[in-house]
Structures are given as structure tokens and as C-alpha cells.
XYZ file of C-alpha atoms in Angstrom:
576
model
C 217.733 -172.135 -14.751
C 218.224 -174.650 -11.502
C 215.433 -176.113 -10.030
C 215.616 -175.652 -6.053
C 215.413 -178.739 -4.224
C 213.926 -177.994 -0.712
C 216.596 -178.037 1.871
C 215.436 -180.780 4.145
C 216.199 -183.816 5.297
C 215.235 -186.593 2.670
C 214.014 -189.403 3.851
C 216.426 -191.524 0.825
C 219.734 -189.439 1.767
C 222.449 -190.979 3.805
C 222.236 -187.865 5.948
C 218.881 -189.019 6.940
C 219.604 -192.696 8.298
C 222.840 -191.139 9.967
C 220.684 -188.962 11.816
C 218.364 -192.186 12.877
C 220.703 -194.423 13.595
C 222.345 -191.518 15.644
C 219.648 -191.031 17.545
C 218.628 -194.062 17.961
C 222.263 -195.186 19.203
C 221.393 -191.940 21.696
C 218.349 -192.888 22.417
C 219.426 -196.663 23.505
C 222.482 -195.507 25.592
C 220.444 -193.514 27.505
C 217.423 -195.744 27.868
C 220.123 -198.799 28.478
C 221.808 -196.551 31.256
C 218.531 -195.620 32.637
C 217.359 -199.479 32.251
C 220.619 -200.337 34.216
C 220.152 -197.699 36.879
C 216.593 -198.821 37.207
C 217.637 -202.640 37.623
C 220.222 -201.953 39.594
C 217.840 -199.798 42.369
C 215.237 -202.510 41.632
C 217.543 -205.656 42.217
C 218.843 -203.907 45.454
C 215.088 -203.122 46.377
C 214.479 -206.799 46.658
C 217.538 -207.673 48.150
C 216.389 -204.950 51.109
C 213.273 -206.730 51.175
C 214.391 -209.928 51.851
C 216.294 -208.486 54.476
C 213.416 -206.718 56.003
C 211.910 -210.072 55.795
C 214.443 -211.843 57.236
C 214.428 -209.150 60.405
C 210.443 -208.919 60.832
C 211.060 -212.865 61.293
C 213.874 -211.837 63.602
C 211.657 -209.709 65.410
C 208.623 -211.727 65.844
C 210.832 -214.887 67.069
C 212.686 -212.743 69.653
C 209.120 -211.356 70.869
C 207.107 -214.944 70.520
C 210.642 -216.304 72.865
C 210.100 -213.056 74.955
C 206.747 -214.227 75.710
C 206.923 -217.833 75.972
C 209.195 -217.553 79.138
C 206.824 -214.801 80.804
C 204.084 -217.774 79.667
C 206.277 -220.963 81.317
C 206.672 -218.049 84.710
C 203.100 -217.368 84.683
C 201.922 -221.626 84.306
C 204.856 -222.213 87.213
C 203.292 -219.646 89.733
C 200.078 -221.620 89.113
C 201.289 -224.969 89.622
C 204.573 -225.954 90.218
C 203.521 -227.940 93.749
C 200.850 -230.388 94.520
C 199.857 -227.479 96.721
C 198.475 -225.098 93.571
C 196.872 -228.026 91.616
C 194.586 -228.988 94.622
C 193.780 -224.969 94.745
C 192.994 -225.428 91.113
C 190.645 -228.337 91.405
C 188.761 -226.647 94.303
C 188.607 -223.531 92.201
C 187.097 -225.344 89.294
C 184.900 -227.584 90.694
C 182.959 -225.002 94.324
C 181.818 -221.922 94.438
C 183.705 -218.815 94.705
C 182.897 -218.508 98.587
C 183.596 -222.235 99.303
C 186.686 -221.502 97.175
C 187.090 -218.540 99.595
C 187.247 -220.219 102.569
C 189.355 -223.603 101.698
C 192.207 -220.992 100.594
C 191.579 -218.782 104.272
C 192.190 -223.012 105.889
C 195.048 -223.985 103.371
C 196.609 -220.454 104.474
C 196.107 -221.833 108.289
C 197.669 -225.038 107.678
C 200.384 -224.220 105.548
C 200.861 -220.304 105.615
C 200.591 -219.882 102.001
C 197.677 -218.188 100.608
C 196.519 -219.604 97.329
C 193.772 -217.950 95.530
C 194.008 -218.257 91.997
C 192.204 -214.918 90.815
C 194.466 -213.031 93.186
C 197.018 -214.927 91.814
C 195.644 -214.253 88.058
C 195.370 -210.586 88.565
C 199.372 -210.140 90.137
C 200.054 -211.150 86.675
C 198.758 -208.091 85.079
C 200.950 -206.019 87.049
C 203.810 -208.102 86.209
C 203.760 -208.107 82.769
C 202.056 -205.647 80.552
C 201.231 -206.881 77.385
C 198.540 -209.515 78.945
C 195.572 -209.362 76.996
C 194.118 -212.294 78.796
C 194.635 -215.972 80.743
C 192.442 -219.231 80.188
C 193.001 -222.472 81.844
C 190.976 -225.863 80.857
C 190.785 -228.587 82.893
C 190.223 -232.026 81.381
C 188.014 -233.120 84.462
C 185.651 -230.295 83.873
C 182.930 -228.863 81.490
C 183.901 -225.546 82.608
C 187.120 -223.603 82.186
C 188.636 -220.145 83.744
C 189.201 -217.089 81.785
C 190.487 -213.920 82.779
C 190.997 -210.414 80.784
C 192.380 -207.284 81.027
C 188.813 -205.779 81.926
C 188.025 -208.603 84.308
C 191.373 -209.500 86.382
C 189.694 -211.899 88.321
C 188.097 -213.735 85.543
C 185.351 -216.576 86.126
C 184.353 -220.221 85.012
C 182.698 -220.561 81.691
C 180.908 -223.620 80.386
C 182.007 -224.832 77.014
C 185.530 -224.273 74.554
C 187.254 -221.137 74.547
C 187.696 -219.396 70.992
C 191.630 -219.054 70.561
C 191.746 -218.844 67.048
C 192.656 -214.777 65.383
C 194.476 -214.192 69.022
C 197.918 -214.032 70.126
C 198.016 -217.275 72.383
C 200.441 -219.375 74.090
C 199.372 -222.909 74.668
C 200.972 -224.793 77.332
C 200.375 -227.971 79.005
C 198.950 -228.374 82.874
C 201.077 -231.066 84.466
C 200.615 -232.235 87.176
C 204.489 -232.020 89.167
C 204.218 -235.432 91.289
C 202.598 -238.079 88.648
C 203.661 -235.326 85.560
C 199.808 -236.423 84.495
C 198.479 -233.876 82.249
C 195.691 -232.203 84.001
C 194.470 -229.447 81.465
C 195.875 -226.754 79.148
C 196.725 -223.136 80.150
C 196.598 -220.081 77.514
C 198.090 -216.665 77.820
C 197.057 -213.995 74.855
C 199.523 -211.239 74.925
C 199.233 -208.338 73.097
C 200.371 -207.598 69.561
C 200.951 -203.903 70.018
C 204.915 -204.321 70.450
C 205.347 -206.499 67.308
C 202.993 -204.179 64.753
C 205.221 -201.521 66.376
C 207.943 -203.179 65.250
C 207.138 -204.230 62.364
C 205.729 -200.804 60.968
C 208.924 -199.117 61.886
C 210.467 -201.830 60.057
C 210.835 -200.883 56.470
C 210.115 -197.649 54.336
C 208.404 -200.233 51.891
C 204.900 -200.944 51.802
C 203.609 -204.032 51.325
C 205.030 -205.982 54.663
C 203.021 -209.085 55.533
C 203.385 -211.100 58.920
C 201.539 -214.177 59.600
C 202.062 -216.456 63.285
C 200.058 -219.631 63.216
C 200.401 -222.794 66.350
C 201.814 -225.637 65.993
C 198.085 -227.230 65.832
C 197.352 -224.337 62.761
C 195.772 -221.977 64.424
C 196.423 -218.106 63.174
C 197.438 -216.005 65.904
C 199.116 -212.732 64.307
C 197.771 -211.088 61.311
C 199.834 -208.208 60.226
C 198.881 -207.146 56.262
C 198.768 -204.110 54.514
C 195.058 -203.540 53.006
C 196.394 -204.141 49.568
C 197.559 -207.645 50.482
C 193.781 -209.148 51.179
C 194.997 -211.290 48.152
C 197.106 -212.700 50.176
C 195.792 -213.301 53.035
C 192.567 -214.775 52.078
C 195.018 -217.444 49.736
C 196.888 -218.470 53.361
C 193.485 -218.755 55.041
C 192.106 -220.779 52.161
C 195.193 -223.610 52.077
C 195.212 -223.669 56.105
C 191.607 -224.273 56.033
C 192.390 -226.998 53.613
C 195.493 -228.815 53.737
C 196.927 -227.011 57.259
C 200.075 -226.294 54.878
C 201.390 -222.827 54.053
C 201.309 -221.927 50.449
C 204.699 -221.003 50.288
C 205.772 -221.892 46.548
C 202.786 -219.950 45.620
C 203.167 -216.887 47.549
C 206.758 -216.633 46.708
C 205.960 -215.698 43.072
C 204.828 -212.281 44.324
C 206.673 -211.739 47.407
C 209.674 -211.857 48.686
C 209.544 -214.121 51.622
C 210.818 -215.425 54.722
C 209.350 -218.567 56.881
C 210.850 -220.023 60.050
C 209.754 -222.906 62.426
C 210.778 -222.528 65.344
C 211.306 -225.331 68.229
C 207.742 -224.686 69.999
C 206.331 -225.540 67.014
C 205.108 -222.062 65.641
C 205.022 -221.218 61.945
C 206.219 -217.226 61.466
C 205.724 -215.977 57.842
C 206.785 -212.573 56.714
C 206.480 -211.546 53.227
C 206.789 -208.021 51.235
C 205.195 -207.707 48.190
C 207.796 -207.165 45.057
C 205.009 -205.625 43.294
C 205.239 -202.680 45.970
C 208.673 -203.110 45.724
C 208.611 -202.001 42.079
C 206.302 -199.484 42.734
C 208.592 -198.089 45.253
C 211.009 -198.162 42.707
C 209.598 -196.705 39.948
C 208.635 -193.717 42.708
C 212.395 -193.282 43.759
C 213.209 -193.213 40.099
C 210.999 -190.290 39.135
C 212.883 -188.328 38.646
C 215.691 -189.866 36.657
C 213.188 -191.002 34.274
C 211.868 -187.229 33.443
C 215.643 -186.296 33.787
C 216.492 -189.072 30.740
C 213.165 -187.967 28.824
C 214.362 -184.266 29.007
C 217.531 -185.402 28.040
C 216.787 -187.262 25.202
C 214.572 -184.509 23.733
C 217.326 -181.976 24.220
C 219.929 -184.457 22.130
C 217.335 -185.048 19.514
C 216.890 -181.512 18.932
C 220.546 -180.633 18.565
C 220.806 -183.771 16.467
C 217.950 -182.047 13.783
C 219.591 -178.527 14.453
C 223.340 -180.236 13.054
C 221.990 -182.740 10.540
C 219.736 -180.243 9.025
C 222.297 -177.056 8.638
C 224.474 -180.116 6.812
C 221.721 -181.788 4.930
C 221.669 -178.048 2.642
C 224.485 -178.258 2.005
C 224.944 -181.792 1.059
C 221.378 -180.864 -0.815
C 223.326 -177.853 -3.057
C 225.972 -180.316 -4.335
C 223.191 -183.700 -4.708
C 221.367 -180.484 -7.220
C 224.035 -180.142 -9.164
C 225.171 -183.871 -9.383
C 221.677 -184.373 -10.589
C 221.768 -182.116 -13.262
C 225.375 -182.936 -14.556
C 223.410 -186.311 -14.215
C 221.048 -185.177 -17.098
C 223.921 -184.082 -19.202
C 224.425 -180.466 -18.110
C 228.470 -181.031 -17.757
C 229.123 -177.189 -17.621
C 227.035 -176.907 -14.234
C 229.675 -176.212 -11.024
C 228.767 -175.966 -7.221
C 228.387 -172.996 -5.681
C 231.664 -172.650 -3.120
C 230.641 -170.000 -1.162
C 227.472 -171.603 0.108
C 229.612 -174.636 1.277
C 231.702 -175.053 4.619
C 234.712 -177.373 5.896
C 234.920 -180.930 4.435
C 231.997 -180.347 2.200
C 234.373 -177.179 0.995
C 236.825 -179.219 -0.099
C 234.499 -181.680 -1.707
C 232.802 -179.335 -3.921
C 235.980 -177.636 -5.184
C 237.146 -181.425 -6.196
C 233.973 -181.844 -7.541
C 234.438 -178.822 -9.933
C 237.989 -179.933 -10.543
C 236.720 -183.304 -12.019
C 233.821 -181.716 -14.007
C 236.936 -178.977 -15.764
C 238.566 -181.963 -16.414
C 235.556 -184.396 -17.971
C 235.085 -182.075 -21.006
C 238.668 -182.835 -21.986
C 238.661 -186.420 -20.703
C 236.013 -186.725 -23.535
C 237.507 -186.020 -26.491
C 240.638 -187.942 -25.111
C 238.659 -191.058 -24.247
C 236.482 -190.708 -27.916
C 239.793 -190.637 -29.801
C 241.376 -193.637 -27.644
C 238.385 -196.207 -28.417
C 238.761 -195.217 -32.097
C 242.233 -196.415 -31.988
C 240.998 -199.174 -30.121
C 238.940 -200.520 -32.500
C 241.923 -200.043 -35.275
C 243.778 -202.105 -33.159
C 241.363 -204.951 -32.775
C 240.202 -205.004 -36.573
C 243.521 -205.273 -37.350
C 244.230 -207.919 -34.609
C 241.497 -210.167 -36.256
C 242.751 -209.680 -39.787
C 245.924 -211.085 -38.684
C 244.523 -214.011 -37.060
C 244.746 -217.534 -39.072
C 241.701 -218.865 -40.330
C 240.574 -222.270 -38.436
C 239.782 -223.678 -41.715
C 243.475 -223.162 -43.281
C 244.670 -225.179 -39.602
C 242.025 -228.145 -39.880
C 242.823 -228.499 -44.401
C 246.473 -228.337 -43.611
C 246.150 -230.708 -40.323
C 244.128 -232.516 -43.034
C 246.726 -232.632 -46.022
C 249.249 -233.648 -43.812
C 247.163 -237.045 -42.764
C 246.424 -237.648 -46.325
C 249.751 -237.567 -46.930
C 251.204 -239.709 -44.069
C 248.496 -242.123 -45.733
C 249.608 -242.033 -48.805
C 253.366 -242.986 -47.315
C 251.926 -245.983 -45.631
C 252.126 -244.415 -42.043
C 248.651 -245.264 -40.689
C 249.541 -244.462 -37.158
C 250.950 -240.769 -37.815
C 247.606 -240.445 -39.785
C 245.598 -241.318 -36.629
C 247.407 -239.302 -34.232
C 246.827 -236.066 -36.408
C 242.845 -237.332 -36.818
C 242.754 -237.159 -33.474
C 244.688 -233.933 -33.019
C 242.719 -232.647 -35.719
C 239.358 -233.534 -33.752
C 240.474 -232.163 -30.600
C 241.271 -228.714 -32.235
C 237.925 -228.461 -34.006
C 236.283 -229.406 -30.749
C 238.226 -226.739 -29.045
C 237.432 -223.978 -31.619
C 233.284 -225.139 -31.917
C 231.669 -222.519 -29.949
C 228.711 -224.598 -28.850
C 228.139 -224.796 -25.088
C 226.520 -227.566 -24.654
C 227.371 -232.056 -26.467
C 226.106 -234.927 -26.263
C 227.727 -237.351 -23.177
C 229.029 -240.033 -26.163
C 230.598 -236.937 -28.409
C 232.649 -235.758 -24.820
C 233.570 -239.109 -24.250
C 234.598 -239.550 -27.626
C 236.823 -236.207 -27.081
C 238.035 -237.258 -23.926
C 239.287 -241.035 -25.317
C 241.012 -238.690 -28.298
C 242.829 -236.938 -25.892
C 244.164 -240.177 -23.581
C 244.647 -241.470 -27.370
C 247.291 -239.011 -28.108
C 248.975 -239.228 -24.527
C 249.043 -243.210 -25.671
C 251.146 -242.674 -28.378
C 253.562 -240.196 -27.040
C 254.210 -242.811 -24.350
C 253.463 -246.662 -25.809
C 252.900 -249.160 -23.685
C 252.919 -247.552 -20.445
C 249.070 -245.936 -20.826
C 246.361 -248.074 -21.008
C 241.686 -246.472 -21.115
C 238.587 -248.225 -21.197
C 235.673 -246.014 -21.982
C 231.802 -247.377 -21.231
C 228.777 -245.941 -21.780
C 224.864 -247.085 -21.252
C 223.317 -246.408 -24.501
C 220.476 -244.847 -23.295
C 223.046 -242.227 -21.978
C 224.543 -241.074 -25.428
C 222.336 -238.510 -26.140
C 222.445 -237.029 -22.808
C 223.369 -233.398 -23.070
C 225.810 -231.597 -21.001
C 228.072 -228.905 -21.079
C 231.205 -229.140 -22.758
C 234.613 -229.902 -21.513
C 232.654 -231.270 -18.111
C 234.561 -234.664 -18.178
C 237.997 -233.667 -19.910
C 239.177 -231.577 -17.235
C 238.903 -234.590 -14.753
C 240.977 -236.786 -17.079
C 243.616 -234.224 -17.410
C 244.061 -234.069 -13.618
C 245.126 -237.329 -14.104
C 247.608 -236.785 -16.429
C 249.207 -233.539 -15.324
C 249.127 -234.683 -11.277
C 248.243 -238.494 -10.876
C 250.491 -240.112 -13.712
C 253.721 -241.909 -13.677
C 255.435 -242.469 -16.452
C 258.139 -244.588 -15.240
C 255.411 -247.175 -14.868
C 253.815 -249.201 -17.531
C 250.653 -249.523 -15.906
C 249.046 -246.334 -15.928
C 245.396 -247.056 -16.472
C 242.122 -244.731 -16.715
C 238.800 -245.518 -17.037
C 235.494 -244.024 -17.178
C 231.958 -245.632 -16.921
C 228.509 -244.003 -17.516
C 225.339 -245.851 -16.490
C 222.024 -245.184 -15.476
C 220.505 -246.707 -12.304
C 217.531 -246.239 -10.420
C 216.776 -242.903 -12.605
C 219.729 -241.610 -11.795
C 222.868 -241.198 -13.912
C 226.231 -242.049 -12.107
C 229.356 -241.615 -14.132
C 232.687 -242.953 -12.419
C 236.329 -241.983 -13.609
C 238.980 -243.945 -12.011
C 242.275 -244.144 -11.932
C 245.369 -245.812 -10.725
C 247.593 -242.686 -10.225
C 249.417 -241.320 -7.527
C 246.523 -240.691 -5.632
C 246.091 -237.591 -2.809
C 246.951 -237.875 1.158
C 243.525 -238.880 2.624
C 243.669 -235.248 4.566
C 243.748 -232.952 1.792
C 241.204 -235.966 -0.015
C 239.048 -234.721 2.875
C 239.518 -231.255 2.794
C 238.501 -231.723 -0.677
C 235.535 -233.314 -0.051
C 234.321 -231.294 2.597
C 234.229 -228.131 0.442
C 232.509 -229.781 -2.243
C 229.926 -230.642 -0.061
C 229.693 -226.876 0.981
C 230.024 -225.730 -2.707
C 233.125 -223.890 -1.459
C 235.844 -225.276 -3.816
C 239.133 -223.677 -3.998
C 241.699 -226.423 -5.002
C 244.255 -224.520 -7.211
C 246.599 -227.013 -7.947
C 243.279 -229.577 -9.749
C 242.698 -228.303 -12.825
C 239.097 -227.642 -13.735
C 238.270 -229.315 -10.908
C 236.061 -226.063 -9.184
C 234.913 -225.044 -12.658
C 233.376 -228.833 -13.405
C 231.589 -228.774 -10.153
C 230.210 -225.406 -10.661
C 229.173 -225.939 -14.186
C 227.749 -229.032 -13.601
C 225.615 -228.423 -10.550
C 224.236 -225.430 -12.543
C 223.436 -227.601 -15.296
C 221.502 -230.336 -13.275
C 220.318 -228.654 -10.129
C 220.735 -229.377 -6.556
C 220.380 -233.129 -7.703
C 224.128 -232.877 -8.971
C 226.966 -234.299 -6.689
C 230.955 -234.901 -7.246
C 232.279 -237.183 -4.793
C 236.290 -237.974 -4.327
C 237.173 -241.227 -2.854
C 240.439 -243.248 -3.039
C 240.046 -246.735 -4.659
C 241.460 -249.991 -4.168
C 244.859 -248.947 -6.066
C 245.259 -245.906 -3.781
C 244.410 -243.932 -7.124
C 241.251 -241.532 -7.099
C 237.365 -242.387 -8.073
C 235.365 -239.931 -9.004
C 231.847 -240.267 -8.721
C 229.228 -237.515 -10.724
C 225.787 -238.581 -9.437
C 222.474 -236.829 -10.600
C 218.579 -237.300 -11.648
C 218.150 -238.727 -14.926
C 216.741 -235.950 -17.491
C 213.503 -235.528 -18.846
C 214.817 -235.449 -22.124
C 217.612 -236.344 -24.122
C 219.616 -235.206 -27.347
């Protein structure tokens, strides 16, 4: 009887990381649209607050100009003849009935009537926004002020306060020695500009500061929130009568202008409020995207889990043909589309295993036949090496010494090949190697000439076999000339420093220095691919595996425009 597996999603199936990487693809295009949205609302946020900057600075130049001139109209009614300063001198320095009466004579002798708090109080009805006038006289301990509740205005003793108000400064010159006689202050009101400025923007967060050209503050405009702020500009004017404009541009964006008189206008709006403003607008969209991503995550489950049982019906019987039930078959019926398809293939294969069985048992019986009998036919390396044998005994015994040698050494360099040890000594692979360059010697006298060299400490040093033949035979198949007679090959071990270095040079045909550094390169990055050197990738590979990281084959071209082969590594622990 089958054992029900529960139809769910398991957390090991593929069906299970399709549906989170699905959803999480989803989930980031929606989050990476909303993201962009968002930065794209936010980045032209700020860019609509630095306008709004830019315009509240605008606004409280224009209005600062505005009242400058109705300032400069104001000081020229007062004194723009020699006339008006003597009125202002009597003013300041007799009473206000003495005053009285030397304007009544003035008017006699000159028919103009100067009486400076008449004159003082036209200027309310003039201009509007007058808050109040002051005028200091350097000659005097007193000076004149006049408000908006007292037109007239009267002498004080001591300095005016000027500093949190909306003042003009200008100096009291006198017009026929252009002496300067005094100052003379006008606060206007800063009713139009907060009007302005509040209309302004829809953000919150709008800060205006006005200071003088001698520091003093005379507009505050600053949301509650932005006491921050404001107590940071009253703390550096205080101190070093500089704005702190580096500063205050890390949370704001901001706008500051100097103008010619001399004032200092400084508008900022906070990008915090900005953000918040932001996140506000995008209310919406953000419970839109959450909505949406729940919606797409629950048709994701819905799909993925009416697949995932059926995926589950053919995983149960896979795992129980598995355990060697091969007569188990997938229910069709309970299967749709693709996975249709698939199951009736599935059944197809498992009709067709039972046969494949007996077909495949009876094929590796014949098999084997044909191997056993392949190794009875093979010739016995012993019969090769006594015949190889009989035959130099016998060129002995007919005097020919050399023929004897060259089938010694042929005889050698068959048993070598045949031995089925992995690993020799470094003497008994040099010994194989100068058998091999012996033979080529003979075939071609005179034109082939070895030297062989090796530390003695060295000889027992163990290392995989055929590691140094393979390099010699590159000579011979790709750097020899036989039309020469000086074809020469040597090969040096020694140890130095606790290292062993072992050098094979030649004085072949050598390589173009381009594909000598292509060559190089790659054996530096163990990426060796050099078809046409024969055992070239396999003696690097075996090697390096053999001594570690230590090992390195280097290819350089030598004095005779032959190769040099260097094999450099740490000396062993132990030897042979």
C-alpha cells in the first residue's frame, strides 16, 4: 500500500524556491517601482524647495528694496537742506515749546514750517507699514523715537534697542559739509513678508532669517519645529558674526543672498519636512503596493500549491520505484497539462526498465567474455623483455656490442613503461630519460649530443613518474633538427638554498617569444592548454600536486634561442 505524502509545499522541492524566488522577484519590482516613484516625488520635493527658497529670498529682497527707498524718502524729507538739520539740532537740544516757537519764526522768515513731529507723524499716513522712526544724534545723549502709538514721539536718554526689529539704518549727513551728524532708523512692519512667505509653499518647514550689515537680526520667520535652528544661527552670530551655512545646509535646503546694502537674507526649508511631506503624499501608493503585493503572493501560493500535488503524486512514486518497487506507475488521471505528459513518459520508461534489465544483465555477461578473452590473448611482458633479452645475448655473442646496448636500453625503457609504480626516484627518471636520448643518439650519430647532472643528495628524491621525460620529448618531436649536427640537451638537478631547481635546456628551434608568453602566463594561472607540447599540461599538473603550491615551471628562451626550463620547489622532508 502507498504511503501519502502530504500535498504541500516542501520546503527541499524545486517548486518551493520557484515560488520564493518568484515572489521575491515580485516583491522587488514592486518595492523597486515604488522606491523609484518615491525618489522620484522626493528628488522633485527638494528641487521645489530650493525653489521656494530661492523665491522667499526673492520676496524678502524685493520688500527689504521696497522699503529702503520709502526709508532714503523719509531721511530726505528730514534733511535734505541746511534748513531741516538746524530744525533738528533745535529739536534735540530745547524744549518742545522753545522748539515750538523757533519753527512759528523760521516759518516767518522763510515760509516753510519745519516741525519735526509733524513732520514724523505725515509719515504714517504715507506709508503704512511704519512700525516706528528713531533718529540719534552724535552731539547728544538723547535721541528721538517715534511709534505707531505715539506719532509724535519724544527724546529719550540713552541707546535705542534695534536688535529682533525690522530696521533700516541710514546715515544723517549733513548736505553742505556731507559731515555725518547722527543715524536715522525706520522699523517697518513684517506683516507683508510673513504674508508672503506663508502663502509661499504647501511645505512646512520654511525658515527666513534678515540680519544688518553690522549683524544684527531683524526678521525671524521659523516654523516651531525649527527652534533647532534658530537657536544654532543665534549661537554662531553671537560668536563669530558668521552664518552657519555649511552646517545648516546638511538639513535644509537653502538659499543666502547679500545684497548691496549690506543685509544678509537666509531662507531655508527643512528636507526633513520635505520627506515627511513626501512620505504623506505617498500614502497611499504605499498601502496601494502593500495590498498589491499581498494579493500577488496569495495567487502565487493558490498556483504553486494546486502544482506542488501534483508534482508531489509523481515525487511518491519516484520514491518508491526508488526503493525497488519497479511495477509502481503514476496515477494519470490525477495529473494535468505538461505534468500529463510527463507522467505518461514516466510510465513509458518504467514498461520499458523491466525489459531493459534482462537486456542489460545479458550484455555485461558478454562483456566480460569479451574482456577475459581479450586478456588471454594479450602477450605476456615477460616473453617481450626474455626475447628483447635473447636477442642482446646474441648480438653479444656476434661481437656487436653497440646493437646489444641499444636493445638494453630499449629493453629498460619497456620495463619502465610496463612497471605500474607511480611514483621513482629523481636518479632512476633521469636514468630513463638519458636511455631514451640514448636511443635517439644512435638512430642519428653524430648529430645528438646530452649531459645529464645530478646533486647527490637529490637521487633519492621521489617523484612521480614520467615527470621529466615528457619535457625531453618536446624536444625531440618539436625543437630538433636533424640536418644539424649540433643538437644538444641537457638537464641539471641541484639543490640550493633548500630548494630543488632542476633545469632542462636545449638548443632547439626554440618558440616565438609571444606564444613563449602566452605560455607562461597560463602556467602562472594554472590554466595550461598547449596542445601541440606534449605532456607539457600533464607535468605541470602532476607535479604541482605532488609538491604543493611551492612547485613552479618556468619557460624562458636561452642564449641559443632554444628553451630552458626551470622546475623550482621546497626541498622534501624526506627522501627515498
Amino acid at each position: 500500500m502507498r504511503k501519502k505524502q502530504p500535498s504541500s509545499l516542501n520546503e527541499k522541492t524545486l517548486l518551493n524556491r520557484l515560488l520564493k524566488n518568484y515572489a521575491l522577484i515580485l516583491v522587488s519590482l514592486i518595492l523597486i517601482g515604488m522606491g523609484s516613484i518615491g525618489m522620484n516625488t522626493y528628488w522633485q520635493s527638494m528641487g521645489r524647495g530650493k525653489i521656494t527658497a530661492q523665491e522667499a529670498v526673492d520676496t524678502i529682497s524685493r520688500s527689504i528694496n521696497d522699503k529702503n527707498l520709502q526709508g532714503k524718502t523719509m531721511l530726505n524729507g528730514l534733511t535734505d537742506s541746511q534748513e531741516k538739520i538746524n530744525s533738528l539740532n533745535r529739536y534735540m537740544d530745547s524744549s518742545i515749546s522753545n522748539y515750538l516757537t523757533f519753527s512759528y519764526d523760521q516759518q516767518l522768515e522763510t515760509g516753510n514750517y519745519l516741525f519735526l513731529p509733524g513732520q514724523v507723524n505725515n509719515f504714517y499716513t504715507m506709508f503704512d507699514n511704519i512700525e516706528s522712526v528713531i533718529m540719534v544724534l552724535n552731539n547728544y545723549d538723547d535721541y528721538y523715537i517715534s511709534t505707531v502709538n505715539d506719532k509724535s514721539g519724544r527724546k529719550i536718554t540713552g541707546t535705542p534697542h534695534l536688535n529682533n526689529k525690522f530696521y533700516l539704518a541710514y546715515p544723517i549727513t549733513n548736505p553742505v559739509t556731507l559731515e555725518v551728524l547722527g543715524s536715522f532708523y525706520v522699523e517697518f512692519s513684517q506683516k507683508d513678508i510673513i504674508d508672503s512667505l506663508t502663502h509661499l509653499t504647501t511645505f512646512e518647514g520654511l525658515s527666513a532669517y534678515v540680519f544688518s550689515s553690522t549683524g544684527y537680526q531683524l526678521l525671524t520667520y521659523t516654523e516651531k519645529d525649527n527652534a533647532l535652528d534658530r537657536q544654532l544661527i543665534q549661537h554662531k552670530m553671537n560668536e563669530t558674526s558668521q552664518l552657519p551655512i555649511q552646517k545648516l545646509a546638511e538639513n535644509n535646503q537653502l538659499e543666502h543672498l547679500k545684497t548691496t546694502s549690506g543685509f544678509d537674507i537666509l531662507v531655508t526649508v527643512s528636507k526633513e519636512k520635505i520627506l515627511a511631506y513626501v512620505l504623506f503624499e505617498l500614502r497611499i501608493l504605499l498601502l496601494g503596493g502593500v495590498v498589491l503585493i499581498l494579493i500577488l503572493l496569495y495567487l502565487l501560493y493558490r498556483t504553486f500549491t494546486k502544482y506542488s500535488q501534483q508534482v508531489d503524486i509523481i515525487m511518491e512514486s519516484m520514491a518508491l520505484v526508488t526503493a525497488g518497487e519497479l511495477n509502481t506507475r503514476i496515477n494519470e488521471r490525477e495529473t494535468q497539462f505538461e505534468l500529463r505528459v510527463l507522467s505518461k513518459g514516466i510510465n513509458t520508461m518504467l514498461d520499458n526498465i523491466e525489459q531493459y534489465i534482462a537486456d542489460i544483465y545479458k550484455l555485461e555477461i558478454k562483456q566480460q567474455d569479451a574482456h577475459m578473452r581479450a586478456l588471454q590473448s594479450q602477450i605476456s611482458p615477460h616473453f617481450l623483455y626474455n626475447t628483447l633479452e635473447y636477442i642482446r645475448m646474441y648480438a653479444l655473442s656476434e661481437g656487436s656490442e653497440e646493437l646489444a646496448d641499444v636493445v638494453y636500453a630499449f629493453s629498460t625503457l619497456l620495463r619502465n613503461n610496463t612497471d605500474q609504480a607511480k611514483t621513482t626516484t629523481l636518479e632512476k627518471e633521469l636514468s630513463f630519460c638519458e636511455k631514451y636520448v640514448y636511443l635517439y643518439q644512435m638512430r642519428y650519430p653524430d648529430r645528438v649530443a646530452y649531459h645529464f647532472e645530478i646533486d647527490e643528495k637529490l637521487k633519492g628524491l621521489v617523484l612521480p613518474k614520467f615527470s621529466i621525460q615528457p619535457l625531453i620529448e618536446n624536444y625531440f618531436v618539436h625543437g630538433i633538427d636533424f640536418s644539424r649536427n649540433d643538437n644538444a640537451i641537457s638537464v641539471k638537478a641541484r639543490l640550493t638554498d633548500g630548494q630543488v631547481k632542476i633545469l632542462i635546456r636545449d638548443n632547439g628551434k626554440g618558440i616565438s617569444l609571444q606564444k613563449l608568453a602566452l605560455i607562461q602566463t597560463k602556467l602562472k594561472s594554472q590554466q595550461i592548454e598547449l596542445h601541440d607540447s606534449i605532456g607539457l599540461q600533464n607535468v605541470n599538473e602532476r607535479l604541482r600536486a605532488h609538491f604543493g603550491p611551492s612547485f613552479l615551471m618556468t619557460i624562458t628562451q636561452n642564449e641559443t634561442k632554444g628553451i630552458a626550463i626551470m622546475l623550482t620547489f621546497d626541498e622534501p622532508s624526506s627522501y627515498n
